[in-house]
Coordinates of C-alpha atoms in Angstrom, one line a residue:
X1 CA -10.1 -22.0 7.2
X2 CA -13.0 -23.4 5.3
X3 CA -15.4 -22.4 8.1
X4 CA -14.1 -18.8 7.8
X5 CA -14.6 -18.8 4.1
X6 CA -18.1 -20.3 4.4
X7 CA -19.0 -17.5 6.8
X8 CA -17.6 -14.9 4.3
X9 CA -19.4 -16.4 1.4
X10 CA -22.6 -16.3 3.3
X11 CA -21.9 -12.7 4.3
X12 CA -21.2 -12.0 0.6
X13 CA -24.7 -13.1 -0.4
X14 CA -26.4 -11.3 2.4
X15 CA -24.4 -8.1 1.9
X16 CA -24.9 -7.7 -1.8
X17 CA -28.6 -8.0 -1.2
X18 CA -28.5 -5.0 1.1
X19 CA -26.0 -2.9 -1.0
X20 CA -27.6 0.3 -2.3
X21 CA -28.0 0.4 -6.0
X22 CA -28.0 3.1 -8.8
X23 CA -26.7 6.6 -8.3
X24 CA -27.5 6.7 -4.6
X25 CA -24.8 4.0 -4.0
X26 CA -22.2 6.4 -5.2
X27 CA -23.5 9.8 -4.1
X28 CA -24.2 8.7 -0.6
X29 CA -21.4 6.2 -0.4
X30 CA -20.1 5.4 3.1
X31 CA -18.5 2.1 2.2
X32 CA -14.7 2.3 2.1
X33 CA -14.5 0.2 -1.1
X34 CA -17.0 2.5 -3.0
X35 CA -15.2 5.6 -1.8
X36 CA -11.8 4.1 -2.8
X37 CA -13.2 3.4 -6.3
X38 CA -14.5 7.0 -6.6
X39 CA -11.1 8.4 -5.6
X40 CA -9.3 6.3 -8.1
X41 CA -11.7 7.2 -11.0
X42 CA -11.5 10.9 -10.0
X43 CA -7.7 10.9 -9.9
X44 CA -7.5 9.1 -13.3
X45 CA -9.8 11.8 -14.8
X46 CA -7.5 14.5 -13.3
X47 CA -4.5 12.6 -14.6
X48 CA -6.0 12.8 -18.1
X49 CA -6.7 16.6 -17.7
X50 CA -3.2 17.3 -16.4
X51 CA -1.8 15.1 -19.1
X52 CA -3.5 17.0 -21.9
X53 CA -2.0 20.2 -20.5
X54 CA 1.4 18.5 -20.5
X55 CA 1.0 17.6 -24.1
X56 CA 0.0 21.1 -25.0
X57 CA 3.3 22.3 -23.3
X58 CA 5.3 19.7 -25.2
X59 CA 3.6 20.5 -28.5
X60 CA 4.6 24.2 -28.1
X61 CA 8.2 23.1 -27.4
X62 CA 8.4 20.7 -30.3
X63 CA 10.3 23.3 -32.4
X64 CA 11.9 26.6 -31.6
X65 CA 9.8 29.7 -32.2
X66 CA 6.2 30.2 -31.0
X67 CA 4.0 27.4 -32.5
X68 CA 0.6 27.1 -30.9
X69 CA 0.2 29.4 -27.9
X70 CA 1.4 32.7 -26.6
X71 CA 3.9 32.8 -23.6
X72 CA 1.1 33.8 -21.2
X73 CA -1.1 30.8 -22.0
X74 CA 2.0 28.6 -22.0
X75 CA 2.7 29.7 -18.4
X76 CA -1.0 29.0 -17.5
X77 CA -0.6 25.5 -18.9
X78 CA 2.6 25.0 -16.8
X79 CA 1.0 26.2 -13.6
X80 CA -2.3 24.3 -14.0
X81 CA -0.5 21.1 -15.1
X82 CA 1.5 21.1 -11.8
X83 CA -1.4 21.9 -9.6
X84 CA -3.8 19.4 -11.2
X85 CA -1.2 16.6 -11.2
X86 CA -0.1 17.1 -7.6
X87 CA -3.4 17.9 -5.9
X88 CA -5.9 16.3 -8.3
X89 CA -4.1 13.1 -9.6
X90 CA -1.4 11.8 -7.3
X91 CA -2.7 12.6 -3.8
X92 CA -6.3 11.5 -4.4
X93 CA -5.1 8.3 -6.1
X94 CA -3.1 7.3 -3.0
X95 CA -6.1 8.2 -0.8
X96 CA -8.1 5.8 -3.0
X97 CA -5.7 3.0 -2.4
X98 CA -5.8 3.8 1.3
X99 CA -9.6 3.6 1.4
X100 CA -9.7 0.4 -0.4
X101 CA -6.8 -1.5 1.2
X102 CA -6.3 -0.3 4.8
X103 CA -9.5 -1.7 6.3
X104 CA -8.9 -5.0 4.4
X105 CA -5.3 -5.2 5.5
X106 CA -5.9 -4.6 9.2
X107 CA -9.1 -6.6 9.4
X108 CA -11.4 -3.6 10.0
X109 CA -15.0 -3.5 8.8
X110 CA -14.7 0.0 7.3
X111 CA -12.9 3.3 7.9
X112 CA -13.4 5.0 11.3
X113 CA -15.5 7.9 10.1
X114 CA -17.6 6.8 7.2
X115 CA -19.6 10.0 6.5
X116 CA -16.5 12.2 6.9
X117 CA -15.0 9.9 4.3
X118 CA -17.8 10.6 1.9
X119 CA -17.5 14.4 2.6
X120 CA -13.7 14.4 2.0
X121 CA -14.2 12.9 -1.4
X122 CA -17.1 15.1 -2.6
X123 CA -15.2 18.2 -1.6
X124 CA -12.7 17.4 -4.3
X125 CA -15.3 17.8 -7.1
X126 CA -16.0 21.5 -6.7
X127 CA -12.3 22.2 -6.0
X128 CA -11.3 20.4 -9.3
X129 CA -14.1 22.2 -11.2
X130 CA -12.9 25.6 -9.8
X131 CA -9.3 24.9 -10.8
X132 CA -10.2 23.8 -14.4
X133 CA -12.7 26.5 -14.9
X134 CA -10.1 29.2 -14.1
X135 CA -9.0 29.0 -17.7
X136 CA -12.3 30.7 -18.6
X137 CA -12.0 33.6 -16.1
X138 CA -10.9 37.1 -17.1
X139 CA -7.2 37.1 -17.7
X140 CA -7.1 33.3 -17.9
X141 CA -5.8 30.7 -15.4
X142 CA -3.1 31.4 -12.7
X143 CA 0.3 31.6 -14.3
X144 CA 2.7 31.9 -11.4
X145 CA 4.0 28.3 -11.5
X146 CA 2.6 25.5 -9.3
X147 CA 4.5 27.0 -6.4
X148 CA 2.4 30.2 -6.7
X149 CA 5.3 32.5 -5.9
X150 CA 4.8 36.1 -5.0
X151 CA 5.1 38.7 -6.5
X152 CA 3.5 37.0 -9.6
X153 CA 0.5 35.9 -7.5
X154 CA -0.2 39.5 -6.4
X155 CA -0.5 40.5 -10.1
X156 CA -2.8 37.8 -11.4
X157 CA -6.5 38.2 -12.3
X158 CA -9.5 36.8 -10.4
X159 CA -8.6 33.2 -11.4
X160 CA -5.9 33.4 -8.7
X161 CA -8.6 33.8 -6.0
X162 CA -10.4 30.7 -7.4
X163 CA -7.1 28.8 -7.3
X164 CA -6.5 29.8 -3.7
X165 CA -10.1 28.8 -2.7
X166 CA -9.7 25.4 -4.6
X167 CA -6.4 24.7 -2.7
X168 CA -8.1 25.5 0.6
X169 CA -10.9 23.0 -0.2
X170 CA -8.4 20.3 -1.4
X171 CA -6.4 20.9 1.8
X172 CA -9.5 20.4 4.0
X173 CA -10.3 17.2 2.1
X174 CA -6.7 15.9 2.7
X175 CA -6.8 16.7 6.4
X176 CA -10.1 14.9 6.9
X177 CA -8.9 11.9 5.0
X178 CA -5.7 11.8 7.1
X179 CA -7.6 12.0 10.4
X180 CA -9.7 9.1 9.2
X181 CA -6.7 7.0 8.2
X182 CA -4.9 7.6 11.5
X183 CA -7.9 6.8 13.7
X184 CA -8.7 3.7 11.6
X185 CA -5.1 2.3 11.8
X186 CA -4.6 3.1 15.5
X187 CA -8.1 2.0 16.8
X188 CA -9.5 -0.6 14.4
X189 CA -6.8 -3.2 13.9
X190 CA -7.9 -6.8 14.3
X191 CA -7.0 -8.3 17.8
X192 CA -3.4 -9.6 17.6
X193 CA -2.2 -7.2 14.9
X194 CA 0.3 -5.1 16.7
X195 CA 1.8 -2.0 15.0
X196 CA 4.9 -3.9 14.1
X197 CA 2.9 -6.7 12.5
X198 CA 1.0 -4.3 10.2
X199 CA 1.5 -4.4 6.4
X200 CA 4.1 -1.8 5.2
X201 CA 1.4 -0.1 3.1
X202 CA -0.5 0.7 6.4
X203 CA 2.7 2.0 8.0
X204 CA 3.7 4.3 5.1
X205 CA 0.1 5.7 5.1
X206 CA 0.0 6.2 8.9
X207 CA 3.2 8.3 8.6
X208 CA 2.0 10.1 5.5
X209 CA -1.3 11.1 7.3
X210 CA 0.7 12.7 10.1
X211 CA 2.8 14.6 7.5
X212 CA -0.4 15.8 5.8
X213 CA -1.9 17.1 9.1
X214 CA 1.3 18.9 9.9
X215 CA 1.9 20.7 6.6
X216 CA -1.5 21.3 4.9
X217 CA -2.2 24.2 7.4
X218 CA 1.1 25.7 6.4
X219 CA 0.1 25.9 2.8
X220 CA -3.3 27.3 3.8
X221 CA -1.4 30.0 5.8
X222 CA 0.8 30.9 2.8
X223 CA -2.1 31.2 0.3
X224 CA -4.3 33.1 2.8
X225 CA -1.5 35.7 3.3
X226 CA -1.4 35.9 -0.5
X227 CA -5.1 36.5 -0.6
X228 CA -5.0 39.2 2.1
X229 CA -2.1 40.9 0.1
X230 CA -4.3 40.8 -3.0
X231 CA -7.5 42.2 -1.4
X232 CA -7.1 43.5 2.1
X233 CA -4.1 45.8 2.0
X234 CA -1.6 43.6 3.8
X235 CA 2.0 43.5 2.6
X236 CA 3.3 40.1 3.7
X237 CA 5.0 39.5 0.4
X238 CA 5.0 43.0 -1.1
X239 CA 8.4 44.8 -0.7
X240 CA 6.7 48.2 -1.3
X241 CA 5.1 47.8 2.1
X242 CA 8.1 46.2 3.8
X243 CA 7.1 42.6 2.9
X244 CA 9.4 39.9 1.5
X245 CA 8.7 37.6 -1.5
X246 CA 11.4 35.3 -0.2
X247 CA 9.3 34.8 3.0
X248 CA 6.6 33.2 0.9
X249 CA 9.2 30.7 -0.5
X250 CA 10.2 29.7 3.1
X251 CA 6.6 29.1 4.1
X252 CA 5.7 27.4 0.9
X253 CA 8.7 25.0 0.9
X254 CA 8.2 24.2 4.5
X255 CA 5.0 22.7 3.2
X256 CA 6.4 21.7 -0.2
X257 CA 9.2 19.4 0.8
X258 CA 7.2 17.2 3.2
X259 CA 4.6 17.2 0.4
X260 CA 7.1 15.6 -1.9
X261 CA 7.3 12.7 0.6
X262 CA 3.6 12.6 1.0
X263 CA 3.5 11.7 -2.7
X264 CA 6.2 9.0 -2.5
X265 CA 5.8 7.3 0.9
X266 CA 2.5 5.4 0.0
X267 CA 4.3 4.3 -3.1
X268 CA 7.1 2.8 -1.0
X269 CA 4.4 1.0 0.9
X270 CA 2.9 -0.5 -2.3
X271 CA 6.3 -1.6 -3.5
X272 CA 7.0 -3.2 -0.1
X273 CA 3.8 -5.3 -0.5
X274 CA 4.5 -6.4 -4.1
X275 CA 8.3 -7.3 -4.1
X276 CA 8.0 -10.0 -1.4
X277 CA 4.9 -11.5 -3.1
X278 CA 6.8 -12.0 -6.4
X279 CA 10.2 -12.8 -4.9
X280 CA 8.4 -15.4 -2.7
X281 CA 10.2 -14.3 0.4
X282 CA 9.4 -12.2 3.5
X283 CA 10.3 -8.5 3.2
X284 CA 13.9 -8.1 4.3
X285 CA 14.4 -5.8 7.3
X286 CA 10.7 -5.0 8.1
X287 CA 11.6 -3.0 11.2
X288 CA 14.3 -1.0 9.4
X289 CA 11.8 -0.2 6.7
X290 CA 9.4 1.2 9.4
X291 CA 12.2 3.3 11.0
X292 CA 13.5 4.5 7.6
X293 CA 10.0 5.7 6.6
X294 CA 9.7 7.6 9.9
X295 CA 13.2 9.0 9.5
X296 CA 12.4 10.3 6.0
X297 CA 9.2 12.0 7.3
X298 CA 11.1 13.7 10.2
X299 CA 14.0 14.8 8.1
X300 CA 11.7 16.2 5.5
X301 CA 10.9 19.1 7.8
X302 CA 14.5 20.4 8.0
X303 CA 15.5 20.4 4.3
X304 CA 13.0 22.9 2.8
X305 CA 15.5 25.6 1.8
X306 CA 17.4 23.4 -0.6
X307 CA 14.8 24.8 -3.1
X308 CA 16.1 28.3 -2.4
X309 CA 19.9 28.2 -2.7
X310 CA 19.7 30.9 -5.4
X311 CA 17.9 33.4 -3.2
X312 CA 21.0 34.8 -1.6
X313 CA 21.2 32.5 1.4
X314 CA 24.2 32.8 3.7
X315 CA 26.9 30.1 3.2
X316 CA 26.1 28.6 6.7
X317 CA 22.5 28.2 5.7
X318 CA 23.5 26.6 2.4
X319 CA 25.8 24.1 4.2
X320 CA 23.1 23.1 6.8
X321 CA 20.5 22.5 4.1
X322 CA 23.0 20.7 1.9
X323 CA 24.1 18.2 4.6
X324 CA 20.5 17.7 5.8
X325 CA 19.4 16.9 2.3
X326 CA 22.2 14.5 1.8
X327 CA 21.2 12.8 5.1
X328 CA 17.7 12.0 3.7
X329 CA 19.4 9.8 1.1
X330 CA 20.4 7.4 3.9
X331 CA 17.0 6.1 4.9
X332 CA 15.9 6.1 1.2
X333 CA 19.0 4.0 0.4
X334 CA 18.0 1.6 3.3
X335 CA 14.6 1.1 1.6
X336 CA 16.2 0.4 -1.9
X337 CA 18.7 -2.0 -0.3
X338 CA 15.9 -3.8 1.5
X339 CA 13.9 -4.3 -1.7
X340 CA 17.0 -5.6 -3.5
X341 CA 17.8 -7.9 -0.6
X342 CA 14.2 -9.2 -0.6
X343 CA 14.7 -10.0 -4.3
X344 CA 18.2 -11.5 -3.8
X345 CA 18.0 -15.3 -4.3
X346 CA 14.2 -15.2 -4.4
X347 CA 12.1 -17.3 -6.7
X348 CA 11.1 -14.3 -8.8
X349 CA 8.5 -14.2 -11.5
X350 CA 7.8 -11.1 -13.5
X351 CA 4.0 -10.6 -13.8
X352 CA 2.9 -7.0 -14.5
X353 CA 2.8 -5.9 -10.8
X354 CA 6.4 -7.0 -10.3
X355 CA 7.5 -5.4 -13.6
X356 CA 6.2 -2.1 -12.5
X357 CA 7.8 -2.6 -9.0
X358 CA 11.2 -3.3 -10.5
X359 CA 10.7 -0.4 -13.0
X360 CA 9.9 1.8 -10.0
X361 CA 13.0 0.8 -8.1
X362 CA 15.2 1.4 -11.2
X363 CA 13.8 4.8 -12.3
X364 CA 13.2 6.1 -8.8
X365 CA 16.8 5.4 -7.9
X366 CA 17.9 7.4 -10.9
X367 CA 15.6 10.3 -9.8
X368 CA 17.1 10.0 -6.3
X369 CA 20.6 10.3 -7.6
X370 CA 19.8 13.4 -9.7
X371 CA 18.2 14.8 -6.5
X372 CA 21.4 14.1 -4.6
X373 CA 23.3 16.1 -7.2
X374 CA 20.9 19.0 -6.8
X375 CA 21.4 18.9 -3.0
X376 CA 24.9 20.4 -3.5
X377 CA 24.5 24.2 -3.4
X378 CA 27.3 25.1 -5.9
X379 CA 25.9 22.7 -8.5
X380 CA 22.2 23.6 -7.8
X381 CA 22.9 27.3 -8.3
X382 CA 23.9 26.4 -11.9
X383 CA 21.0 24.1 -12.5
X384 CA 18.3 26.0 -10.6
X385 CA 15.2 26.4 -12.7
X386 CA 16.5 24.5 -15.7
X387 CA 15.2 21.4 -17.3
X388 CA 17.5 19.3 -15.2
X389 CA 15.2 20.0 -12.3
X390 CA 12.2 19.1 -14.4
X391 CA 13.8 15.8 -15.4
X392 CA 14.7 15.1 -11.7
X393 CA 11.3 15.6 -10.2
X394 CA 9.5 13.8 -13.0
X395 CA 11.8 10.8 -12.5
X396 CA 10.7 10.8 -8.9
X397 CA 7.0 11.7 -9.3
X398 CA 6.0 10.1 -12.6
X399 CA 8.2 7.1 -12.4
X400 CA 8.0 7.0 -8.7
X401 CA 4.4 7.7 -7.6
X402 CA 2.7 6.7 -10.9
X403 CA 4.5 3.4 -11.5
X404 CA 3.8 2.4 -7.9
X405 CA 0.1 3.1 -8.5
X406 CA 0.1 1.0 -11.7
X407 CA 1.9 -1.8 -9.8
X408 CA -0.7 -1.5 -7.0
X409 CA -3.6 -1.6 -9.5
X410 CA -2.3 -4.7 -11.3
X411 CA -1.6 -6.4 -7.9
X412 CA -5.0 -5.6 -6.2
X413 CA -7.4 -5.2 -9.1
X414 CA -8.2 -9.0 -9.1
X415 CA -9.4 -8.5 -5.5
X416 CA -11.4 -5.4 -6.4
X417 CA -13.1 -6.6 -9.6
X418 CA -13.1 -10.4 -9.3
X419 CA -11.5 -10.8 -12.7
X420 CA -7.8 -11.1 -13.8
X421 CA -6.5 -8.3 -16.0
X422 CA -5.0 -9.4 -19.4
X423 CA -1.3 -10.2 -18.6
X424 CA -0.2 -9.5 -22.2
X425 CA -1.8 -6.1 -22.2
X426 CA -0.4 -5.3 -18.8
X427 CA 3.1 -6.1 -20.1
X428 CA 2.5 -3.9 -23.2
X429 CA 1.5 -1.1 -20.9
X430 CA 4.6 -1.5 -18.8
X431 CA 7.2 -1.6 -21.6
X432 CA 5.4 1.2 -23.6
X433 CA 5.3 3.4 -20.5
X434 CA 8.9 2.7 -19.4
X435 CA 10.4 3.4 -22.8
X436 CA 8.2 6.4 -23.6
X437 CA 8.9 7.9 -20.2
X438 CA 12.7 7.7 -20.6
X439 CA 12.6 9.0 -24.1
X440 CA 10.6 12.0 -22.7
X441 CA 12.6 12.9 -19.6
X442 CA 16.1 11.6 -20.0
X443 CA 17.0 14.2 -22.7
X444 CA 15.9 16.9 -20.3
X445 CA 18.9 16.3 -18.1
X446 CA 21.1 17.3 -21.0
X447 CA 18.9 20.3 -21.8
X448 CA 19.3 21.5 -18.2
X449 CA 23.0 20.9 -18.1
X450 CA 23.3 23.0 -21.3
X451 CA 21.4 25.8 -19.6
X452 CA 17.8 25.6 -21.0
X453 CA 15.5 27.3 -18.4
X454 CA 12.1 25.8 -17.6
X455 CA 8.8 27.6 -18.0
X456 CA 9.9 29.3 -21.2
X457 CA 7.7 29.0 -24.3
X458 CA 10.7 29.4 -26.7
X459 CA 14.3 28.4 -26.9
X460 CA 17.3 28.9 -29.3
X461 CA 18.1 26.4 -32.1
X462 CA 20.8 24.4 -30.2
X463 CA 18.1 22.9 -27.9
X464 CA 15.9 21.8 -30.8
X465 CA 16.8 18.1 -31.2
X466 CA 16.4 17.0 -27.6
X467 CA 13.1 19.0 -27.3
X468 CA 11.7 17.3 -30.4
X469 CA 12.7 13.9 -28.9
X470 CA 11.1 14.7 -25.6
X471 CA 7.8 15.8 -27.3
X472 CA 7.6 12.6 -29.3
X473 CA 8.2 10.6 -26.1
X474 CA 5.5 12.6 -24.2
X475 CA 2.8 11.9 -26.7
X476 CA 3.8 8.2 -26.7
X477 CA 3.6 8.1 -22.9
X478 CA 0.2 9.8 -22.9
X479 CA -1.2 7.3 -25.5
X480 CA 0.1 4.4 -23.3
X481 CA -2.1 5.6 -20.4
X482 CA -5.2 5.9 -22.7
X483 CA -4.4 2.3 -23.8
X484 CA -4.2 1.3 -20.1
X485 CA -7.6 2.7 -19.4
X486 CA -9.4 1.3 -22.5
X487 CA -7.8 -2.1 -22.7
X488 CA -6.9 -3.0 -19.1
X489 CA -9.1 -0.9 -16.6
X490 CA -12.4 -1.0 -18.5
X491 CA -12.5 -4.7 -19.2
X492 CA -11.7 -5.3 -15.5
X493 CA -14.5 -2.9 -14.4
X494 CA -16.9 -4.6 -16.7
X495 CA -16.0 -8.0 -15.3
X496 CA -14.5 -9.2 -18.6
X497 CA -11.7 -11.7 -18.1
X498 CA -10.7 -14.9 -16.4
X499 CA -12.3 -15.2 -12.9
X500 CA -9.8 -14.3 -10.2
X501 CA -9.0 -16.8 -7.5
X502 CA -9.3 -15.7 -3.9
X503 CA -5.5 -15.4 -3.8
X504 CA -4.3 -14.9 -7.3
X505 CA -0.6 -14.5 -6.2
X506 CA 0.5 -17.6 -4.5
X507 CA 3.1 -16.0 -2.1
X508 CA 1.1 -12.8 -1.3
X509 CA 0.6 -12.3 2.4
X510 CA -2.0 -10.2 4.2
X511 CA -5.6 -10.3 5.3
X512 CA -6.9 -8.8 2.0
X513 CA -6.3 -12.3 0.5
X514 CA -8.5 -14.0 3.1
X515 CA -11.8 -12.6 1.6
X516 CA -13.4 -13.7 -1.7
X517 CA -12.7 -12.1 -5.0
X518 CA -14.3 -9.6 -5.7
X519 CA -14.2 -8.4 -2.1
X520 CA -17.8 -8.4 -0.7
X521 CA -19.5 -5.1 0.0
X522 CA -19.0 -5.7 3.7
X523 CA -15.9 -7.5 5.1
X524 CA -14.7 -8.4 8.5
X525 CA -18.0 -7.6 10.3
X526 CA -16.6 -9.8 13.1
X527 CA -12.9 -9.1 13.6
X528 CA -10.8 -12.0 12.2
X529 CA -8.7 -14.2 14.5
X530 CA -5.1 -14.0 13.4
X531 CA -2.2 -16.4 13.3
X532 CA 1.2 -15.4 14.9
X533 CA 2.3 -13.5 11.9
X534 CA -0.9 -11.5 11.7
X535 CA -1.2 -12.2 8.0
X536 CA -3.7 -15.1 8.0
X537 CA -7.1 -15.8 9.5
X538 CA -7.3 -18.9 11.6
X539 CA -10.7 -20.5 11.7

């Protein structure tokens, strides 16, 4: 082993000598680590922008009556919050994790298409600028909900066209990133690493990338039809010309439901890396985790209309989508069982990555159960478009995707930066986030059950207490993320803190722990020779 490390240390000195410096390093970046860093910083900036919009929404809803903004602007905030969080924060963050970790985990020297990698990142900047600048266009930002439903989209001002163009660019970026990830994983694994020996994070991303390539063109089709309806006299979604607004919903949700899993499968992968490391056991049921991930991806294509029970669907259709949706809970349940079985009788310690992983399992399971309730057509027709739905998907997306990203950051940041984060601050961030999140979104279940509709700027007096509580929680949650950036991320980026060992977590497995901390600019220029488990270099 020492021979391998000497080789890497020598490579480290040599490589950093040749690493580009200054702004050129970032603008012309083709190194997977630099591009991963760019994605993560971009997504955090977008998280802050989307978060400010969320806080403006909550500030308006703090008390009954119109407080700060008019209903039109309120709907613009709601729409842009959704679009920015989904396409600007969550998806790019996971692509950042993929860029950083996949080559390290499979023993590849870089991503397969380095220049395309650079292009797919830089496409996001003008798209994000176009989305955010739509607030300053005539008539303000799009206000049709993040789902961009017709007929509202046909009535919006010019900002709608900017939004559509931005979505096209973001979609192109996602497709390029996905092609890169698939080719890298299938063609560039170290000799001896078969598919069934890959880390779970690589598996979940491989499946996610196929999902992205399958559904992003569907979204592109839907918004292009919207564009031609707006400007070229077609009537795909305009009933006056024989079109059908419900057809838009079918096309959108055929994209939209796999999209939900695109945002959660990489999170499953991160959690599947962290739980075994801190339980000090191998992952329970690796093969079943792989099959469960694939099953979720396949089933995600046949459940889209559970978003549409209230559109006058025939009972037969309702039954089909109801049963198909319930079926998805089986492979998801398998995953949760496997994580719990991995922890069972393990020698667990609760450093920050494990806290976030356990927090993820707890809160994601709650979100999953509320989703199972919404899968039932008769109940969903009552709860459709209420705050119960808002509570459900934030439990899955915020507590799901975001907590997994935090867990991944705390787990891998020592490898990225070469310094350990401050454990006390990490724990403060975890408990602050967990409590504030539940204070924000748990009351929304009751608001929804009581009948409060979403996307309304005002509400009657009986909903006031829970809304005030949710607003206080939301501001506390937002402050927790500012704290995270200022007191955890920045010190790590500046190299302040205790020097990280090559393998800071004693039981962590994987090739990423076989290179020095921080990871050299170039790694695995010669493919590593693996042991029988494909998790260690033999040298």
